[in-house]
PDB file of C-alpha atoms and ligand atoms in Angstrom:
ATOM      1  CA  UNK A   1      -0.074  -0.135   0.138  1.00 44.00           C
ATOM      2  CA  UNK A   2       2.779   2.224   0.390  1.00 57.00           C
ATOM      3  CA  UNK A   3       3.461   3.437  -3.122  1.00 90.00           C
ATOM      4  CA  UNK A   4       4.167   6.769  -4.141  1.00 98.00           C
ATOM      5  CA  UNK A   5       0.791   7.603  -5.586  1.00 98.00           C
ATOM      6  CA  UNK A   6       0.526  11.191  -3.975  1.00 98.00           C
ATOM      7  CA  UNK A   7       3.549  12.555  -5.763  1.00 98.00           C
ATOM      8  CA  UNK A   8       2.821  15.808  -6.972  1.00 98.00           C
ATOM      9  CA  UNK A   9      -0.114  16.434  -4.670  1.00 98.00           C
ATOM     10  CA  UNK A  10       0.197  19.052  -1.777  1.00 98.00           C
ATOM     11  CA  UNK A  11      -1.827  18.238   1.519  1.00 99.00           C
ATOM     12  CA  UNK A  12      -2.768  20.583   4.407  1.00 99.00           C
ATOM     13  CA  UNK A  13      -3.051  18.618   7.787  1.00 99.00           C
ATOM     14  CA  UNK A  14      -4.248  20.858  10.989  1.00 99.00           C
ATOM     15  CA  UNK A  15      -2.928  19.870  14.400  1.00 98.00           C
ATOM     16  CA  UNK A  16      -0.384  17.973  13.141  1.00 98.00           C
ATOM     17  CA  UNK A  17       2.375  18.764  15.686  1.00 98.00           C
ATOM     18  CA  UNK A  18       0.939  15.803  17.711  1.00 96.00           C
ATOM     19  CA  UNK A  19      -1.218  12.408  18.115  1.00 97.00           C
ATOM     20  CA  UNK A  20      -3.293  11.524  15.139  1.00 98.00           C
ATOM     21  CA  UNK A  21      -2.779  14.884  12.971  1.00 98.00           C
ATOM     22  CA  UNK A  22       1.309  14.174  12.962  1.00 98.00           C
ATOM     23  CA  UNK A  23       0.471  10.593  12.021  1.00 98.00           C
ATOM     24  CA  UNK A  24      -1.492  11.286   8.904  1.00 98.00           C
ATOM     25  CA  UNK A  25       1.023  14.038   7.701  1.00 99.00           C
ATOM     26  CA  UNK A  26       3.783  11.476   8.148  1.00 98.00           C
ATOM     27  CA  UNK A  27       1.892   8.915   6.131  1.00 98.00           C
ATOM     28  CA  UNK A  28       0.784  11.178   3.497  1.00 98.00           C
ATOM     29  CA  UNK A  29       4.451  12.191   2.882  1.00 98.00           C
ATOM     30  CA  UNK A  30       5.212   8.728   2.848  1.00 98.00           C
ATOM     31  CA  UNK A  31       2.975   8.436   0.046  1.00 98.00           C
ATOM     32  CA  UNK A  32       4.769  11.267  -1.700  1.00 98.00           C
ATOM     33  CA  UNK A  33       2.530  14.276  -1.005  1.00 98.00           C
ATOM     34  CA  UNK A  34       4.292  17.708   0.006  1.00 98.00           C
ATOM     35  CA  UNK A  35       2.799  18.752   3.441  1.00 98.00           C
ATOM     36  CA  UNK A  36       1.718  22.149   5.281  1.00 99.00           C
ATOM     37  CA  UNK A  37       1.384  21.086   8.886  1.00 98.00           C
ATOM     38  CA  UNK A  38      -0.566  23.609  11.276  1.00 98.00           C
ATOM     39  CA  UNK A  39      -0.440  22.997  14.801  1.00 98.00           C
ATOM     40  CA  UNK A  40       0.514  24.486  18.390  1.00 98.00           C
ATOM     41  CA  UNK A  41       3.680  23.648  20.246  1.00 97.00           C
ATOM     42  CA  UNK A  42       7.118  24.815  21.215  1.00 98.00           C
ATOM     43  CA  UNK A  43       9.814  25.674  18.444  1.00 98.00           C
ATOM     44  CA  UNK A  44      11.355  22.254  19.406  1.00 98.00           C
ATOM     45  CA  UNK A  45       8.256  20.369  18.995  1.00 98.00           C
ATOM     46  CA  UNK A  46       7.393  22.111  15.666  1.00 98.00           C
ATOM     47  CA  UNK A  47      10.807  21.331  14.262  1.00 98.00           C
ATOM     48  CA  UNK A  48      10.410  17.746  15.648  1.00 98.00           C
ATOM     49  CA  UNK A  49       7.114  17.397  13.713  1.00 98.00           C
ATOM     50  CA  UNK A  50       8.957  18.791  10.392  1.00 98.00           C
ATOM     51  CA  UNK A  51      11.422  16.569  10.649  1.00 98.00           C
ATOM     52  CA  UNK A  52       9.548  13.514  11.220  1.00 98.00           C
ATOM     53  CA  UNK A  53       7.182  14.392   8.241  1.00 98.00           C
ATOM     54  CA  UNK A  54      10.320  15.027   5.993  1.00 98.00           C
ATOM     55  CA  UNK A  55      11.862  11.478   7.384  1.00 98.00           C
ATOM     56  CA  UNK A  56       8.576   9.984   6.418  1.00 98.00           C
ATOM     57  CA  UNK A  57       9.417  10.853   2.606  1.00 98.00           C
ATOM     58  CA  UNK A  58       7.641  13.951   2.396  1.00 98.00           C
ATOM     59  CA  UNK A  59       9.202  16.138  -0.994  1.00 98.00           C
ATOM     60  CA  UNK A  60       8.509  19.289   1.297  1.00 98.00           C
ATOM     61  CA  UNK A  61       7.297  20.435   4.778  1.00 98.00           C
ATOM     62  CA  UNK A  62       6.261  23.488   6.031  1.00 98.00           C
ATOM     63  CA  UNK A  63       4.476  24.356   9.242  1.00 98.00           C
ATOM     64  CA  UNK A  64       1.770  27.320   9.643  1.00 98.00           C
ATOM     65  CA  UNK A  65       1.163  28.473  12.978  1.00 98.00           C
ATOM     66  CA  UNK A  66      -2.375  29.811  13.094  1.00 98.00           C
ATOM     67  CA  UNK A  67      -4.279  29.506  15.984  1.00 98.00           C
ATOM     68  CA  UNK A  68      -7.591  27.838  14.616  1.00 98.00           C
ATOM     69  CA  UNK A  69     -10.049  29.792  17.280  1.00 98.00           C
ATOM     70  CA  UNK A  70      -9.100  32.929  15.342  1.00 98.00           C
ATOM     71  CA  UNK A  71     -10.777  32.936  11.621  1.00 98.00           C
ATOM     72  CA  UNK A  72      -8.322  35.794  10.669  1.00 98.00           C
ATOM     73  CA  UNK A  73      -5.491  33.548  11.514  1.00 98.00           C
ATOM     74  CA  UNK A  74      -7.006  30.870   8.950  1.00 98.00           C
ATOM     75  CA  UNK A  75      -7.758  32.711   6.140  1.00 98.00           C
ATOM     76  CA  UNK A  76      -3.773  34.205   6.429  1.00 98.00           C
ATOM     77  CA  UNK A  77      -3.149  30.603   6.576  1.00 98.00           C
ATOM     78  CA  UNK A  78      -5.262  29.267   3.645  1.00 98.00           C
ATOM     79  CA  UNK A  79      -3.776  32.354   1.507  1.00 98.00           C
ATOM     80  CA  UNK A  80      -0.168  31.234   2.263  1.00 98.00           C
ATOM     81  CA  UNK A  81      -0.754  27.651   1.412  1.00 98.00           C
ATOM     82  CA  UNK A  82      -2.615  28.415  -1.874  1.00 98.00           C
ATOM     83  CA  UNK A  83      -3.993  25.435  -3.935  1.00 97.00           C
ATOM     84  CA  UNK A  84      -4.400  22.282  -1.886  1.00 98.00           C
ATOM     85  CA  UNK A  85      -5.339  18.903  -3.132  1.00 98.00           C
ATOM     86  CA  UNK A  86      -5.897  16.887   0.421  1.00 99.00           C
ATOM     87  CA  UNK A  87      -6.998  18.966   3.513  1.00 99.00           C
ATOM     88  CA  UNK A  88      -7.147  16.928   6.495  1.00 99.00           C
ATOM     89  CA  UNK A  89      -9.138  19.005   9.361  1.00 99.00           C
ATOM     90  CA  UNK A  90      -7.726  17.397  12.196  1.00 98.00           C
ATOM     91  CA  UNK A  91      -7.140  19.970  15.177  1.00 98.00           C
ATOM     92  CA  UNK A  92      -9.038  19.056  18.261  1.00 98.00           C
ATOM     93  CA  UNK A  93      -9.367  20.022  22.079  1.00 97.00           C
ATOM     94  CA  UNK A  94     -11.377  18.471  24.641  1.00 96.00           C
ATOM     95  CA  UNK A  95     -12.826  19.723  28.126  1.00 96.00           C
ATOM     96  CA  UNK A  96     -15.045  17.145  30.005  1.00 95.00           C
ATOM     97  CA  UNK A  97     -17.562  18.467  32.793  1.00 97.00           C
ATOM     98  CA  UNK A  98     -21.290  18.566  33.081  1.00 98.00           C
ATOM     99  CA  UNK A  99     -23.332  20.607  31.093  1.00 98.00           C
ATOM    100  CA  UNK A 100     -24.151  22.852  33.868  1.00 98.00           C
ATOM    101  CA  UNK A 101     -20.301  23.227  34.883  1.00 98.00           C
ATOM    102  CA  UNK A 102     -19.050  23.600  31.648  1.00 98.00           C
ATOM    103  CA  UNK A 103     -17.121  27.070  31.328  1.00 98.00           C
ATOM    104  CA  UNK A 104     -18.509  29.375  28.460  1.00 98.00           C
ATOM    105  CA  UNK A 105     -15.124  30.170  27.018  1.00 98.00           C
ATOM    106  CA  UNK A 106     -14.614  26.082  27.126  1.00 98.00           C
ATOM    107  CA  UNK A 107     -17.783  26.127  24.938  1.00 98.00           C
ATOM    108  CA  UNK A 108     -16.611  28.936  22.544  1.00 98.00           C
ATOM    109  CA  UNK A 109     -12.808  27.443  21.933  1.00 98.00           C
ATOM    110  CA  UNK A 110     -14.392  23.747  21.379  1.00 98.00           C
ATOM    111  CA  UNK A 111     -16.835  24.944  18.732  1.00 99.00           C
ATOM    112  CA  UNK A 112     -14.098  27.137  17.373  1.00 99.00           C
ATOM    113  CA  UNK A 113     -11.359  24.672  16.824  1.00 99.00           C
ATOM    114  CA  UNK A 114     -13.489  21.426  16.553  1.00 98.00           C
ATOM    115  CA  UNK A 115     -16.110  22.756  14.050  1.00 99.00           C
ATOM    116  CA  UNK A 116     -15.984  26.601  12.915  1.00 99.00           C
ATOM    117  CA  UNK A 117     -12.313  26.018  11.758  1.00 99.00           C
ATOM    118  CA  UNK A 118     -13.344  23.285   9.468  1.00 99.00           C
ATOM    119  CA  UNK A 119     -15.774  25.381   7.848  1.00 99.00           C
ATOM    120  CA  UNK A 120     -13.239  28.101   7.198  1.00 99.00           C
ATOM    121  CA  UNK A 121     -10.643  25.714   5.946  1.00 99.00           C
ATOM    122  CA  UNK A 122     -13.294  24.080   3.646  1.00 99.00           C
ATOM    123  CA  UNK A 123     -14.625  27.372   2.683  1.00 98.00           C
ATOM    124  CA  UNK A 124     -11.557  28.356   1.306  1.00 98.00           C
ATOM    125  CA  UNK A 125     -10.251  24.833  -0.135  1.00 98.00           C
ATOM    126  CA  UNK A 126     -12.978  23.389  -1.765  1.00 99.00           C
ATOM    127  CA  UNK A 127     -13.554  25.992  -4.830  1.00 98.00           C
ATOM    128  CA  UNK A 128      -9.999  25.171  -6.223  1.00 98.00           C
ATOM    129  CA  UNK A 129     -10.430  21.514  -5.854  1.00 98.00           C
ATOM    130  CA  UNK A 130     -13.562  21.562  -7.976  1.00 98.00           C
ATOM    131  CA  UNK A 131     -12.259  23.695 -10.602  1.00 98.00           C
ATOM    132  CA  UNK A 132      -9.118  21.017 -10.694  1.00 98.00           C
ATOM    133  CA  UNK A 133     -11.633  18.210 -10.606  1.00 98.00           C
ATOM    134  CA  UNK A 134      -9.466  16.365  -7.544  1.00 98.00           C
ATOM    135  CA  UNK A 135      -9.794  17.035  -4.116  1.00 99.00           C
ATOM    136  CA  UNK A 136      -9.764  15.126  -0.838  1.00 99.00           C
ATOM    137  CA  UNK A 137     -11.393  16.378   2.618  1.00 99.00           C
ATOM    138  CA  UNK A 138     -10.762  13.986   5.453  1.00 99.00           C
ATOM    139  CA  UNK A 139     -12.070  15.275   8.933  1.00 99.00           C
ATOM    140  CA  UNK A 140     -11.278  14.019  12.047  1.00 98.00           C
ATOM    141  CA  UNK A 141     -14.494  13.545  13.730  1.00 99.00           C
ATOM    142  CA  UNK A 142     -15.029  11.024  16.685  1.00 98.00           C
ATOM    143  CA  UNK A 143     -17.520   8.251  17.708  1.00 98.00           C
ATOM    144  CA  UNK A 144     -18.793  11.364  19.265  1.00 98.00           C
ATOM    145  CA  UNK A 145     -20.140  12.792  15.800  1.00 98.00           C
ATOM    146  CA  UNK A 146     -22.346   9.655  15.952  1.00 98.00           C
ATOM    147  CA  UNK A 147     -23.486   9.181  19.766  1.00 98.00           C
ATOM    148  CA  UNK A 148     -23.322  11.086  23.270  1.00 98.00           C
ATOM    149  CA  UNK A 149     -21.264  10.501  26.539  1.00 97.00           C
ATOM    150  CA  UNK A 150     -21.839  12.689  29.306  1.00 97.00           C
ATOM    151  CA  UNK A 151     -19.718  15.556  30.513  1.00 97.00           C
ATOM    152  CA  UNK A 152     -18.973  16.348  26.687  1.00 98.00           C
ATOM    153  CA  UNK A 153     -21.566  18.834  25.711  1.00 98.00           C
ATOM    154  CA  UNK A 154     -19.355  21.003  23.235  1.00 98.00           C
ATOM    155  CA  UNK A 155     -17.124  18.257  22.131  1.00 98.00           C
ATOM    156  CA  UNK A 156     -20.348  16.196  21.018  1.00 98.00           C
ATOM    157  CA  UNK A 157     -21.977  19.193  19.557  1.00 99.00           C
ATOM    158  CA  UNK A 158     -19.130  20.386  17.524  1.00 99.00           C
ATOM    159  CA  UNK A 159     -18.318  16.415  16.162  1.00 99.00           C
ATOM    160  CA  UNK A 160     -22.110  16.148  15.431  1.00 99.00           C
ATOM    161  CA  UNK A 161     -22.088  19.006  13.556  1.00 99.00           C
ATOM    162  CA  UNK A 162     -18.874  18.320  12.057  1.00 99.00           C
ATOM    163  CA  UNK A 163     -20.438  15.260  10.552  1.00 99.00           C
ATOM    164  CA  UNK A 164     -23.278  17.250   9.196  1.00 99.00           C
ATOM    165  CA  UNK A 165     -21.106  19.929   7.366  1.00 99.00           C
ATOM    166  CA  UNK A 166     -19.151  17.424   6.000  1.00 99.00           C
ATOM    167  CA  UNK A 167     -22.019  15.762   4.398  1.00 99.00           C
ATOM    168  CA  UNK A 168     -23.519  19.227   2.867  1.00 99.00           C
ATOM    169  CA  UNK A 169     -20.169  19.387   1.426  1.00 99.00           C
ATOM    170  CA  UNK A 170     -19.744  15.953   0.180  1.00 99.00           C
ATOM    171  CA  UNK A 171     -23.290  16.805  -1.548  1.00 99.00           C
ATOM    172  CA  UNK A 172     -22.162  20.219  -3.147  1.00 99.00           C
ATOM    173  CA  UNK A 173     -19.064  18.604  -4.526  1.00 98.00           C
ATOM    174  CA  UNK A 174     -20.402  15.333  -5.732  1.00 98.00           C
ATOM    175  CA  UNK A 175     -20.535  16.122  -9.426  1.00 98.00           C
ATOM    176  CA  UNK A 176     -17.272  17.724  -9.419  1.00 98.00           C
ATOM    177  CA  UNK A 177     -14.324  16.189 -11.640  1.00 98.00           C
ATOM    178  CA  UNK A 178     -14.580  12.360 -12.991  1.00 98.00           C
ATOM    179  CA  UNK A 179     -13.488   8.937 -12.114  1.00 97.00           C
ATOM    180  CA  UNK A 180     -10.351   9.471 -14.267  1.00 97.00           C
ATOM    181  CA  UNK A 181      -9.602  12.933 -12.367  1.00 97.00           C
ATOM    182  CA  UNK A 182     -10.534  11.493  -8.963  1.00 98.00           C
ATOM    183  CA  UNK A 183     -13.413  13.839  -7.937  1.00 98.00           C
ATOM    184  CA  UNK A 184     -13.748  15.786  -4.930  1.00 99.00           C
ATOM    185  CA  UNK A 185     -14.818  13.491  -1.832  1.00 99.00           C
ATOM    186  CA  UNK A 186     -15.403  14.928   1.575  1.00 99.00           C
ATOM    187  CA  UNK A 187     -15.562  12.311   4.490  1.00 99.00           C
ATOM    188  CA  UNK A 188     -15.228  12.315   8.365  1.00 99.00           C
ATOM    189  CA  UNK A 189     -13.272   9.378  10.300  1.00 99.00           C
ATOM    190  CA  UNK A 190     -14.825   8.660  13.481  1.00 98.00           C
ATOM    191  CA  UNK A 191     -12.325   7.306  15.954  1.00 98.00           C
ATOM    192  CA  UNK A 192     -13.223   5.549  19.442  1.00 98.00           C
ATOM    193  CA  UNK A 193     -10.310   5.653  21.816  1.00 96.00           C
ATOM    194  CA  UNK A 194      -6.801   6.292  20.247  1.00 96.00           C
ATOM    195  CA  UNK A 195      -3.505   6.465  22.243  1.00 94.00           C
ATOM    196  CA  UNK A 196      -2.662  10.368  21.676  1.00 92.00           C
ATOM    197  CA  UNK A 197      -1.769  12.932  24.444  1.00 88.00           C
ATOM    198  CA  UNK A 198      -5.360  14.091  24.113  1.00 86.00           C
ATOM    199  CA  UNK A 199      -6.896  10.890  25.445  1.00 88.00           C
ATOM    200  CA  UNK A 200      -4.135  10.704  28.526  1.00 87.00           C
ATOM    201  CA  UNK A 201      -6.161  12.832  30.794  1.00 87.00           C
ATOM    202  CA  UNK A 202      -8.878  10.819  30.611  1.00 85.00           C
ATOM    203  CA  UNK A 203      -7.087   7.571  31.213  1.00 88.00           C
ATOM    204  CA  UNK A 204      -5.210   9.019  33.893  1.00 86.00           C
ATOM    205  CA  UNK A 205      -8.609  10.057  35.621  1.00 85.00           C
ATOM    206  CA  UNK A 206     -10.184   6.651  35.378  1.00 86.00           C
ATOM    207  CA  UNK A 207      -6.554   4.908  36.592  1.00 84.00           C
ATOM    208  CA  UNK A 208      -6.840   6.424  39.932  1.00 80.00           C
ATOM    209  CA  UNK A 209      -3.612   5.314  41.712  1.00 81.00           C
ATOM    210  CA  UNK A 210      -4.066   1.693  40.015  1.00 84.00           C
ATOM    211  CA  UNK A 211      -1.801   2.488  37.001  1.00 88.00           C
ATOM    212  CA  UNK A 212      -2.068   3.604  33.368  1.00 88.00           C
ATOM    213  CA  UNK A 213      -2.889   0.084  32.140  1.00 88.00           C
ATOM    214  CA  UNK A 214      -5.755  -0.184  34.485  1.00 89.00           C
ATOM    215  CA  UNK A 215      -7.057   3.039  33.405  1.00 88.00           C
ATOM    216  CA  UNK A 216      -6.713   1.852  29.896  1.00 90.00           C
ATOM    217  CA  UNK A 217      -9.035  -1.061  30.777  1.00 89.00           C
ATOM    218  CA  UNK A 218     -11.759   0.972  32.203  1.00 89.00           C
ATOM    219  CA  UNK A 219     -11.892   3.348  29.738  1.00 88.00           C
ATOM    220  CA  UNK A 220     -12.477   0.591  27.058  1.00 94.00           C
ATOM    221  CA  UNK A 221     -14.532  -1.735  29.342  1.00 93.00           C
ATOM    222  CA  UNK A 222     -17.253   1.443  29.236  1.00 90.00           C
ATOM    223  CA  UNK A 223     -17.626   1.541  25.444  1.00 94.00           C
ATOM    224  CA  UNK A 224     -15.075  -0.288  22.951  1.00 95.00           C
ATOM    225  CA  UNK A 225     -15.955  -3.764  22.834  1.00 96.00           C
ATOM    226  CA  UNK A 226     -12.434  -4.640  21.168  1.00 96.00           C
ATOM    227  CA  UNK A 227     -10.815  -3.754  24.357  1.00 94.00           C
ATOM    228  CA  UNK A 228      -7.858  -2.356  22.218  1.00 95.00           C
ATOM    229  CA  UNK A 229      -6.952   1.143  21.861  1.00 95.00           C
ATOM    230  CA  UNK A 230      -6.333   2.435  18.164  1.00 97.00           C
ATOM    231  CA  UNK A 231      -3.271   3.589  17.076  1.00 97.00           C
ATOM    232  CA  UNK A 232      -2.569   7.173  15.489  1.00 98.00           C
ATOM    233  CA  UNK A 233      -0.992   5.408  12.446  1.00 98.00           C
ATOM    234  CA  UNK A 234      -3.891   3.146  11.911  1.00 98.00           C
ATOM    235  CA  UNK A 235      -6.278   6.371  11.698  1.00 98.00           C
ATOM    236  CA  UNK A 236      -3.407   7.908   9.174  1.00 98.00           C
ATOM    237  CA  UNK A 237      -3.928   4.550   7.189  1.00 98.00           C
ATOM    238  CA  UNK A 238      -7.096   4.786   6.438  1.00 98.00           C
ATOM    239  CA  UNK A 239      -6.949   8.631   5.750  1.00 98.00           C
ATOM    240  CA  UNK A 240      -4.105   7.975   2.948  1.00 98.00           C
ATOM    241  CA  UNK A 241      -6.573   5.401   1.380  1.00 98.00           C
ATOM    242  CA  UNK A 242      -9.288   7.898   1.264  1.00 98.00           C
ATOM    243  CA  UNK A 243      -6.710   9.983  -1.133  1.00 98.00           C
ATOM    244  CA  UNK A 244      -6.923   7.419  -3.646  1.00 98.00           C
ATOM    245  CA  UNK A 245      -7.945   7.914  -6.952  1.00 97.00           C
ATOM    246  CA  UNK A 246     -10.446   4.980  -6.754  1.00 97.00           C
ATOM    247  CA  UNK A 247     -12.049   6.172  -3.600  1.00 98.00           C
ATOM    248  CA  UNK A 248     -13.606   8.806  -5.721  1.00 98.00           C
ATOM    249  CA  UNK A 249     -17.051   7.621  -4.907  1.00 98.00           C
ATOM    250  CA  UNK A 250     -16.710   7.447  -1.328  1.00 98.00           C
ATOM    251  CA  UNK A 251     -17.969  10.434  -0.331  1.00 98.00           C
ATOM    252  CA  UNK A 252     -20.393  11.994   2.942  1.00 98.00           C
ATOM    253  CA  UNK A 253     -19.439   9.042   5.067  1.00 99.00           C
ATOM    254  CA  UNK A 254     -18.745   9.130   8.379  1.00 99.00           C
ATOM    255  CA  UNK A 255     -16.479   5.967   9.145  1.00 98.00           C
ATOM    256  CA  UNK A 256     -16.029   4.618  12.245  1.00 98.00           C
ATOM    257  CA  UNK A 257     -12.923   3.182  13.809  1.00 98.00           C
ATOM    258  CA  UNK A 258     -13.989   2.285  17.340  1.00 98.00           C
ATOM    259  CA  UNK A 259     -13.861  -1.302  17.803  1.00 98.00           C
ATOM    260  CA  UNK A 260     -17.664  -1.689  17.664  1.00 98.00           C
ATOM    261  CA  UNK A 261     -18.455   0.939  19.963  1.00 98.00           C
ATOM    262  CA  UNK A 262     -21.351   2.475  17.863  1.00 98.00           C
ATOM    263  CA  UNK A 263     -22.520  -1.003  16.647  1.00 97.00           C
ATOM    264  CA  UNK A 264     -23.875  -1.599  20.170  1.00 94.00           C
TER     265      UNK A 264
HETATM  266  P1  LIG B   1      -3.563  15.928  20.496  1.00 75.90           P
HETATM  267  O1  LIG B   1      -3.830  16.730  21.708  1.00 75.90           O
HETATM  268  O2  LIG B   1      -2.596  14.795  20.313  1.00 75.90           O
HETATM  269  O3  LIG B   1      -3.123  16.566  18.932  1.00 75.90           O
HETATM  270  C1  LIG B   1      -4.181  17.938  18.862  1.00 75.90           C
HETATM  271  C2  LIG B   1      -3.477  18.945  17.697  1.00 75.90           C
HETATM  272  O4  LIG B   1      -4.412  19.643  17.458  1.00 75.90           O
HETATM  273  C3  LIG B   1      -2.029  19.486  17.971  1.00 75.90           C
HETATM  274  O5  LIG B   1      -1.169  19.371  17.214  1.00 75.90           O
HETATM  275  C4  LIG B   1      -2.832  20.767  18.661  1.00 75.90           C
HETATM  276  O6  LIG B   1      -1.233  21.889  18.618  1.00 75.90           O
HETATM  277  C5  LIG B   1      -3.743  20.977  17.522  1.00 75.90           C
HETATM  278  N1  LIG B   1      -4.622  22.288  18.385  1.00 75.90           N
HETATM  279  C6  LIG B   1      -5.180  22.130  19.362  1.00 75.90           C
HETATM  280  N2  LIG B   1      -6.014  23.587  19.494  1.00 75.90           N
HETATM  281  C7  LIG B   1      -5.453  24.160  18.390  1.00 75.90           C
HETATM  282  C8  LIG B   1      -5.485  25.410  17.796  1.00 75.90           C
HETATM  283  N3  LIG B   1      -6.284  26.664  18.583  1.00 75.90           N
HETATM  284  N4  LIG B   1      -4.837  25.962  16.981  1.00 75.90           N
HETATM  285  C9  LIG B   1      -4.007  25.085  15.947  1.00 75.90           C
HETATM  286  N5  LIG B   1      -4.072  23.689  16.247  1.00 75.90           N
HETATM  287  C10 LIG B   1      -4.391  23.303  17.669  1.00 75.90           C
HETATM  288  O7  LIG B   1      -5.092  14.969  20.025  1.00 75.90           O
HETATM  289  P2  LIG B   1      -5.453  13.882  19.025  1.00 75.90           P
HETATM  290  O8  LIG B   1      -6.006  12.873  19.907  1.00 75.90           O
HETATM  291  O9  LIG B   1      -4.474  13.507  18.212  1.00 75.90           O
HETATM  292  O10 LIG B   1      -6.580  14.532  18.482  1.00 75.90           O
HETATM  293  C11 LIG B   1      -6.578  14.845  16.891  1.00 75.90           C
HETATM  294  C12 LIG B   1      -8.009  14.928  16.625  1.00 75.90           C
HETATM  295  O11 LIG B   1      -8.757  13.364  16.862  1.00 75.90           O
HETATM  296  C13 LIG B   1      -9.009  15.682  17.193  1.00 75.90           C
HETATM  297  O12 LIG B   1      -9.872  16.382  16.498  1.00 75.90           O
HETATM  298  C14 LIG B   1      -9.695  14.894  18.274  1.00 75.90           C
HETATM  299  O13 LIG B   1     -11.246  15.412  18.560  1.00 75.90           O
HETATM  300  C15 LIG B   1      -9.699  13.739  17.742  1.00 75.90           C
HETATM  301  N6  LIG B   1      -9.918  12.438  18.189  1.00 75.90           N
HETATM  302  C16 LIG B   1      -9.218  11.680  18.645  1.00 75.90           C
HETATM  303  C17 LIG B   1      -9.580  10.584  19.569  1.00 75.90           C
HETATM  304  C18 LIG B   1      -8.525   9.987  20.534  1.00 75.90           C
HETATM  305  O14 LIG B   1      -8.961   8.891  21.643  1.00 75.90           O
HETATM  306  N7  LIG B   1      -7.561  10.737  21.157  1.00 75.90           N
HETATM  307  C19 LIG B   1     -10.781   9.644  19.413  1.00 75.90           C
HETATM  308  C20 LIG B   1     -11.646  10.309  18.686  1.00 75.90           C
HETATM  309  C21 LIG B   1     -11.314  11.712  17.768  1.00 75.90           C
END
């Protein structure tokens, strides 16, 4: 599967300084795409991410520091990126608390990063994809785009919103391009538990004093019947597959990668 079928393609991955986004950027680079990566982090973390993407095989890698809570910063990033073949909206944040205790500023930040930023990047990228007859938008949603859990009001609202937004974009792009050009598709990936820094505080909260492994077991036993965490590289492999030309008719989907969570 690891051929260089994306040579000559240009990709932007948001939130690619860590976790799933970094793994997706590495996998797209390994398939030959030139990478624009966005994400927060220290100079050393950004440098490490750029080096990892280049080491994976990307012919070029550039970082954009845009804070995705700020539409003006997103606009400036999209103008700097220019023509784009692949857009992966991955950046996301979490805050767990009962709805009645959710701080207003956490609601605003979660909706801004996990939902509104995806609207702004897609609005900028889709017209060029439509004109060229090829484009891939892969939105990293969550099982929480399909079902709810307690204490995650803004996260569940944003991810359900992202699934709906992606369906609208998929419909609007459905007639663009051809089988030969590859068309323009828009899909969501909906992971259950993935081993990244984002899930770590929730593992620690379940672990109590009993250790990380027992925290993981407790988390998975609640919801994910496979009792296995997903690795970021496994999400990345699916994102790369969606970029293949033969995936031209897979659009408007919200694909669970959740060990059976949403089958229950
Ligand atoms: P992570 O915390 O490892 O990485 C998040 C990335 O988003 C980082 O690069 C961070 O710098 C970036 N980011 C956060 N706020 C930003 C902002 N304001 N502007 C720009 N970049 C910002 O998280 P992860 O687990 O890799 O999550 C990636 C995506 O996957 C998220 O959308 C998350 O909701 C989703 N997801 C994760 C899991 C899981 O279990 N880890 C499960 C389902 C869905």
